[in-house]
Coordinates of N, CA and C in Angstrom, one line a residue:
X1257 N 0.9 -1.1 0.0 CA 0.1 0.0 0.1 C 1.0 1.1 -0.1
X1258 N 0.3 2.1 -1.1 CA 1.0 3.4 -0.7 C 0.3 4.5 0.6
X1259 N 1.3 5.4 1.2 CA 0.6 6.4 1.9 C 0.0 7.2 0.9
X1260 N -0.8 8.3 1.5 CA -1.5 9.3 0.9 C -0.5 10.2 0.1
X1261 N 0.4 10.7 1.3 CA 1.4 11.4 0.6 C 2.0 11.1 -0.7
X1262 N 2.2 9.6 -1.2 CA 3.1 9.3 -2.4 C 2.3 9.6 -3.8
X1263 N 0.9 9.8 -3.3 CA 0.2 10.2 -4.6 C -0.4 11.7 -4.7
X1264 N 0.5 12.3 -4.2 CA 0.6 13.9 -3.6 C 0.8 14.4 -5.5
X1265 N 1.4 14.1 -6.1 CA 2.1 14.8 -7.3 C 2.0 14.0 -8.4
X1266 N 0.9 13.1 -9.1 CA 1.0 12.5 -10.1 C 1.0 13.2 -11.5
X1267 N 1.5 12.7 -12.3 CA 1.3 13.3 -13.5 C 0.2 13.0 -14.7
X1268 N -0.2 13.8 -15.2 CA -2.0 13.4 -16.0 C -1.6 13.5 -17.4
X1269 N -2.3 12.6 -18.1 CA -2.3 12.7 -19.7 C -3.5 12.4 -20.1
X1270 N -4.1 13.3 -20.9 CA -5.4 13.5 -21.5 C -5.6 12.9 -22.7
X1271 N -6.2 12.0 -23.1 CA -6.5 11.6 -24.7 C -7.8 11.3 -24.9
X1272 N -7.7 11.0 -26.3 CA -9.3 10.8 -26.7 C -8.9 10.2 -28.2
X1273 N -9.9 9.0 -28.1 CA -10.1 8.3 -29.4 C -11.1 8.7 -30.4
X1274 N -10.4 9.4 -31.7 CA -11.4 10.1 -32.3 C -11.3 9.4 -34.0
X1275 N -12.5 9.6 -34.3 CA -12.6 9.0 -36.2 C -13.6 9.8 -36.8
X1276 N -13.5 9.9 -37.7 CA -14.7 10.7 -38.7 C -15.7 9.8 -38.9
X1277 N -16.8 10.4 -38.8 CA -18.0 10.0 -38.6 C -18.2 8.8 -40.0
X1278 N -18.8 7.7 -39.7 CA -18.7 6.4 -40.8 C -17.6 5.8 -40.5
X1279 N -16.4 5.9 -40.2 CA -15.2 5.2 -40.1 C -15.2 4.1 -39.5
X1280 N -14.6 3.3 -39.0 CA -14.1 2.4 -38.3 C -13.3 1.9 -37.5
X1281 N -11.9 2.9 -37.7 CA -10.7 3.0 -37.1 C -10.5 4.4 -36.1
X1282 N -9.9 4.2 -34.8 CA -10.0 5.6 -34.4 C -8.3 5.9 -34.4
X1283 N -8.2 7.3 -34.3 CA -6.8 7.7 -33.8 C -6.8 8.4 -32.4
X1284 N -5.7 8.0 -31.8 CA -5.5 8.5 -30.1 C -4.7 9.9 -30.4
X1285 N -5.5 10.9 -29.9 CA -4.8 12.4 -29.8 C -4.8 13.2 -28.4
X1286 N -3.8 13.9 -27.9 CA -3.6 14.7 -26.9 C -5.0 15.2 -26.9
X1287 N -5.5 15.3 -25.7 CA -6.8 16.2 -25.3 C -6.7 16.7 -24.4
X1288 N -5.2 17.8 -24.3 CA -5.2 18.6 -23.1 C -6.2 19.9 -23.3
X1289 N -6.2 20.4 -24.6 CA -7.0 21.6 -24.9 C -8.2 21.3 -25.8
X1290 N -9.4 21.1 -25.2 CA -10.8 20.8 -26.1 C -10.6 21.7 -27.1
X1291 N -10.4 23.2 -27.5 CA -10.7 23.9 -28.5 C -9.9 23.4 -29.7
X1292 N -8.6 23.0 -29.4 CA -7.8 22.4 -30.7 C -7.6 20.8 -31.2
X1293 N -8.7 20.3 -30.4 CA -8.6 18.8 -30.7 C -9.2 18.4 -32.0
X1294 N -10.1 19.0 -32.5 CA -10.6 18.8 -33.9 C -9.1 19.3 -34.8
X1295 N -8.3 20.0 -34.8 CA -7.4 20.5 -35.6 C -6.2 19.3 -35.6
X1296 N -6.3 18.9 -34.0 CA -5.0 17.8 -33.8 C -5.5 16.6 -34.5
X1297 N -6.7 16.4 -34.7 CA -7.3 15.0 -35.2 C -7.1 15.1 -36.6
X1298 N -7.7 16.2 -37.4 CA -7.3 16.4 -38.9 C -5.8 16.2 -39.1
X1299 N -4.8 16.6 -38.1 CA -3.4 16.7 -38.6 C -3.1 15.2 -38.3
X1300 N -3.4 14.5 -37.2 CA -3.1 13.3 -37.0 C -3.4 12.0 -38.2
X1301 N -5.1 12.9 -38.6 CA -5.2 11.7 -39.7 C -4.7 11.9 -41.1
X1302 N -4.2 13.1 -41.0 CA -3.3 13.4 -42.5 C -2.1 12.8 -42.4
X1303 N -1.5 12.8 -41.3 CA -0.3 12.1 -41.1 C -0.1 10.6 -41.6
X1304 N -1.3 10.0 -40.8 CA -1.3 8.8 -41.1 C -2.0 8.2 -42.2
X1305 N -2.9 8.8 -42.8 CA -3.4 8.6 -44.0 C -3.5 9.3 -45.3
X1306 N -2.8 10.3 -45.2 CA -2.4 11.4 -46.1 C -3.4 12.1 -46.5
X1307 N -4.6 12.6 -45.8 CA -5.5 13.5 -46.3 C -6.4 13.6 -44.8
X1308 N -7.0 14.7 -45.1 CA -8.1 15.2 -44.1 C -9.2 15.7 -44.7
X1309 N -10.7 15.4 -43.8 CA -12.3 15.8 -44.4 C -12.5 16.4 -43.2
X1310 N -12.2 17.9 -43.2 CA -12.7 18.8 -42.3 C -13.9 19.2 -42.2
X1311 N -14.5 18.7 -43.3 CA -16.1 19.1 -43.5 C -16.9 17.4 -42.9
X1312 N -16.0 16.7 -42.8 CA -17.2 15.5 -42.2 C -17.1 15.7 -40.5
X1313 N -17.7 15.1 -39.8 CA -18.2 15.1 -38.6 C -17.1 14.3 -37.8
X1314 N -16.6 14.7 -36.7 CA -15.9 13.9 -36.0 C -16.5 13.1 -34.7
X1315 N -16.6 11.6 -34.6 CA -16.9 11.1 -33.3 C -16.0 10.8 -32.3
X1316 N -16.5 11.2 -30.9 CA -15.3 10.5 -30.1 C -15.8 9.3 -29.4
X1317 N -14.9 8.6 -29.6 CA -15.2 7.2 -29.2 C -14.6 6.6 -27.9
X1318 N -13.6 7.4 -27.2 CA -12.9 7.3 -26.1 C -12.9 8.1 -25.5
X1319 N -12.6 8.6 -24.2 CA -12.1 9.7 -23.8 C -11.3 8.9 -22.2
X1320 N -9.6 9.2 -22.1 CA -9.2 8.3 -20.8 C -8.3 9.5 -20.3
X1321 N -8.2 9.5 -18.8 CA -7.2 10.2 -18.2 C -6.2 9.0 -18.2
X1322 N -5.0 9.2 -18.1 CA -4.2 8.5 -17.3 C -3.4 9.2 -16.3
X1323 N -3.2 8.8 -15.3 CA -2.5 9.4 -14.1 C -1.4 8.6 -13.7
X1324 N 0.0 8.9 -13.5 CA 1.4 8.1 -13.1 C 1.9 8.6 -12.0
X1325 N 2.3 7.8 -11.4 CA 2.9 8.4 -10.0 C 4.4 7.7 -10.0
X1326 N 5.2 8.4 -9.8 CA 6.6 7.7 -9.9 C 6.9 7.2 -8.4
X1327 N 7.9 5.8 -8.5 CA 8.1 5.6 -7.1 C 9.1 4.5 -7.5
X1328 N 9.7 4.2 -6.4 CA 10.9 3.1 -6.4 C 10.2 1.8 -7.3
X1329 N 11.3 1.3 -7.7 CA 10.8 0.1 -8.5 C 11.0 -1.2 -7.6
X1330 N 10.1 -2.0 -7.3 CA 10.1 -3.1 -6.7 C 11.0 -4.2 -6.7
X1331 N 11.6 -4.7 -5.7 CA 12.7 -5.7 -6.0 C 12.1 -7.1 -6.4
X1332 N 13.2 -7.3 -7.4 CA 12.8 -8.5 -8.2 C 13.4 -9.7 -7.4
X1333 N 12.8 -10.9 -7.7 CA 13.4 -11.7 -6.5 C 14.0 -13.1 -7.7
X1334 N 15.2 -13.3 -7.1 CA 15.6 -14.6 -8.3 C 14.9 -15.8 -8.4
X1335 N 14.7 -16.3 -9.6 CA 13.8 -17.4 -9.7 C 14.6 -18.7 -9.1
X1336 N 13.9 -19.6 -8.5 CA 14.5 -20.5 -7.8 C 13.9 -22.1 -8.3
X1337 N 14.8 -23.2 -8.5 CA 14.6 -24.2 -8.7 C 13.6 -25.3 -7.8
X1338 N 12.6 -25.7 -8.1 CA 12.0 -26.5 -7.1 C 12.1 -28.0 -7.3
X1339 N 12.8 -28.5 -8.0 CA 13.2 -30.4 -8.4 C 13.1 -30.2 -9.9
X1340 N 12.8 -31.7 -10.2 CA 13.2 -31.7 -11.4 C 11.7 -31.6 -12.5
X1341 N 12.4 -30.5 -13.6 CA 11.1 -29.9 -14.3 C 10.8 -30.6 -15.4
X1342 N 11.3 -32.1 -15.8 CA 10.7 -32.8 -16.3 C 9.5 -33.5 -16.3
X1343 N 8.4 -33.0 -17.2 CA 7.0 -33.7 -17.1 C 6.9 -34.5 -18.1
X1344 N 7.7 -35.6 -18.1 CA 7.4 -36.4 -19.2 C 7.9 -36.1 -20.7
X1345 N 7.3 -36.7 -21.5 CA 7.6 -36.7 -22.9 C 6.0 -36.7 -24.0
X1346 N 6.0 -36.0 -25.1 CA 4.9 -35.8 -26.0 C 5.4 -35.7 -27.3
X1347 N 4.5 -36.0 -28.0 CA 4.9 -36.3 -29.7 C 4.2 -34.8 -29.9
X1348 N 5.2 -34.1 -30.7 CA 4.9 -32.8 -31.3 C 5.2 -32.7 -32.7
X1349 N 4.6 -31.9 -33.5 CA 4.7 -31.8 -35.0 C 5.4 -30.5 -35.5
X1350 N 6.5 -30.8 -36.0 CA 7.3 -29.2 -36.4 C 7.7 -29.5 -37.7
X1351 N 6.6 -28.7 -38.5 CA 7.2 -28.7 -40.3 C 6.7 -29.9 -40.8
X1352 N 5.8 -30.8 -40.4 CA 4.9 -32.1 -41.0 C 5.7 -33.2 -40.3
X1353 N 6.7 -33.1 -39.5 CA 7.3 -34.6 -38.9 C 7.1 -34.1 -37.3
X1354 N 6.6 -35.6 -36.9 CA 6.3 -35.8 -35.7 C 7.5 -36.2 -34.9
X1355 N 7.9 -35.3 -33.9 CA 9.2 -35.7 -33.0 C 8.2 -36.3 -31.3
X1356 N 9.3 -36.8 -30.6 CA 8.8 -37.0 -29.2 C 10.1 -36.2 -28.7
X1357 N 9.2 -35.3 -28.1 CA 9.9 -33.9 -27.2 C 9.8 -34.4 -25.5
X1358 N 11.0 -33.4 -25.1 CA 10.5 -33.5 -23.4 C 9.8 -32.7 -22.9
X1359 N 8.9 -32.9 -22.0 CA 8.0 -31.6 -21.7 C 8.3 -30.9 -20.1
X1360 N 8.3 -29.7 -20.2 CA 8.8 -29.2 -19.0 C 8.3 -28.4 -18.3
X1361 N 7.9 -28.3 -17.0 CA 7.0 -27.4 -15.9 C 7.8 -26.3 -15.7
X1362 N 7.2 -25.2 -16.2 CA 8.1 -24.1 -16.4 C 8.2 -23.6 -14.6
X1363 N 7.4 -24.0 -13.9 CA 7.5 -23.7 -12.4 C 8.5 -24.2 -11.7
X1364 N 9.1 -25.2 -12.2 CA 10.4 -25.9 -11.4 C 11.6 -25.8 -12.4
X1365 N 11.6 -24.4 -13.5 CA 12.9 -24.4 -14.1 C 13.2 -23.0 -13.1
X1366 N 14.5 -23.2 -12.5 CA 15.1 -22.2 -12.1 C 16.2 -21.5 -12.7
X1367 N 16.7 -19.9 -12.0 CA 17.5 -19.3 -13.1 C 18.6 -20.2 -13.2
X1368 N 19.0 -20.0 -14.7 CA 20.2 -20.7 -15.4 C 19.7 -22.3 -15.7
X1369 N 18.6 -22.6 -15.9 CA 18.0 -24.0 -16.0 C 18.2 -23.7 -17.7
X1370 N 18.7 -24.6 -18.3 CA 19.0 -24.5 -19.8 C 17.5 -25.4 -20.5
X1371 N 17.3 -24.7 -21.6 CA 16.1 -25.4 -22.4 C 16.6 -25.7 -23.9
X1372 N 16.6 -26.7 -24.0 CA 17.0 -27.1 -25.7 C 16.0 -27.5 -26.6
X1373 N 15.6 -26.7 -27.6 CA 14.4 -27.5 -28.7 C 15.2 -28.8 -29.2
X1374 N 14.1 -29.9 -29.7 CA 12.4 -29.5 -29.6 C 12.1 -30.0 -28.2
X1375 N 11.3 -28.8 -27.6 CA 10.4 -29.3 -26.4 C 9.2 -28.5 -26.2
X1376 N 8.5 -28.7 -25.1 CA 7.5 -28.4 -24.9 C 7.6 -27.5 -23.3
X1377 N 7.5 -26.3 -23.2 CA 7.4 -25.8 -21.9 C 6.0 -25.4 -21.2
X1378 N 5.7 -26.1 -20.5 CA 4.2 -25.9 -19.9 C 4.4 -24.5 -18.7
X1379 N 3.5 -23.8 -19.0 CA 3.4 -22.4 -17.9 C 1.9 -22.5 -17.3
X1380 N 1.6 -22.1 -16.1 CA 0.3 -22.2 -15.8 C -0.6 -21.6 -16.6
X1381 N 0.0 -20.5 -17.3 CA -1.2 -19.9 -18.2 C -1.1 -20.1 -19.6
X1382 N -0.2 -20.7 -20.1 CA 0.4 -20.7 -21.5 C 1.2 -22.1 -21.4
X1383 N 1.4 -22.4 -22.8 CA 2.4 -23.2 -23.3 C 3.4 -23.0 -24.5
X1384 N 4.7 -23.2 -24.6 CA 5.4 -22.5 -25.2 C 6.2 -23.8 -25.8
X1385 N 6.2 -24.0 -27.0 CA 6.8 -24.7 -27.9 C 8.2 -24.6 -28.5
X1386 N 9.1 -25.1 -28.1 CA 10.3 -24.6 -28.5 C 10.8 -25.4 -29.8
X1387 N 11.0 -24.8 -30.9 CA 11.3 -25.5 -32.1 C 12.9 -26.0 -32.1
X1388 N 13.0 -27.0 -32.8 CA 14.4 -27.8 -32.8 C 15.5 -27.1 -32.9
X1389 N 15.5 -26.0 -33.7 CA 16.7 -25.1 -34.0 C 16.7 -23.8 -32.9
X1390 N 16.0 -24.0 -31.6 CA 15.9 -22.8 -30.7 C 16.5 -23.5 -29.1
X1391 N 17.3 -22.6 -28.5 CA 17.6 -23.0 -27.1 C 17.6 -21.7 -26.3
X1392 N 17.7 -21.9 -25.3 CA 18.0 -20.6 -24.2 C 18.0 -21.3 -22.8
X1393 N 17.8 -20.2 -22.0 CA 17.8 -20.5 -20.1 C 16.7 -19.4 -19.6
X1394 N 16.6 -19.6 -18.3 CA 15.9 -19.0 -17.6 C 16.9 -18.1 -16.7
X1395 N 16.3 -17.0 -16.8 CA 17.4 -15.4 -16.5 C 17.2 -15.5 -14.9
X1396 N 17.9 -14.8 -14.2 CA 17.8 -14.2 -12.6 C 16.4 -14.1 -12.1
X1397 N 15.6 -13.6 -13.2 CA 14.3 -13.1 -12.3 C 13.0 -14.1 -12.9
X1398 N 13.6 -15.2 -13.9 CA 12.4 -16.2 -14.1 C 12.1 -16.1 -15.4
X1399 N 12.6 -15.2 -16.3 CA 11.9 -15.2 -17.6 C 12.8 -16.1 -18.4
X1400 N 11.9 -16.7 -19.4 CA 12.7 -18.0 -20.2 C 13.0 -17.0 -21.5
X1401 N 14.4 -16.9 -21.8 CA 14.9 -16.5 -23.2 C 15.6 -17.3 -23.7
X1402 N 14.5 -17.3 -24.8 CA 15.0 -18.2 -26.1 C 15.3 -17.6 -27.2
X1403 N 16.7 -18.2 -28.1 CA 17.3 -17.8 -29.3 C 17.3 -18.9 -30.2
X1404 N 17.6 -18.3 -31.3 CA 18.0 -19.3 -32.6 C 19.4 -20.1 -32.4
X1405 N 19.5 -21.4 -32.5 CA 20.5 -21.7 -31.6 C 21.8 -22.0 -33.3

């Protein structure tokens, strides 16, 4: 939790998502000064698409306020291994060829743990298929960093 005094001096950014009436795509523009908002939108549209339609109505799709408070970065904890990461083997298809690959539990891969493709790394929320020509390792904060071998 932050003390109330930590929130005393946020910076604010006002933004608006606008589009010409009848269009499907919006452009985000700064909305600090409402009087200059139409001209700011016309200019942004011209930069992006090469033309402006000043006689066309403008739809306001979203308006938002972003408040930012700067503070100290939270500490990052070193990733630790919790036993064997091997979770069996499974068949996987790479470019039309079926291979028997190792299945690894991401939660058990600590800092410095190597991963060599082909492999499957199972995360609690996702699955990472490591191609045969890729390899990598878990960094100090637990990120799986893969590179083409």
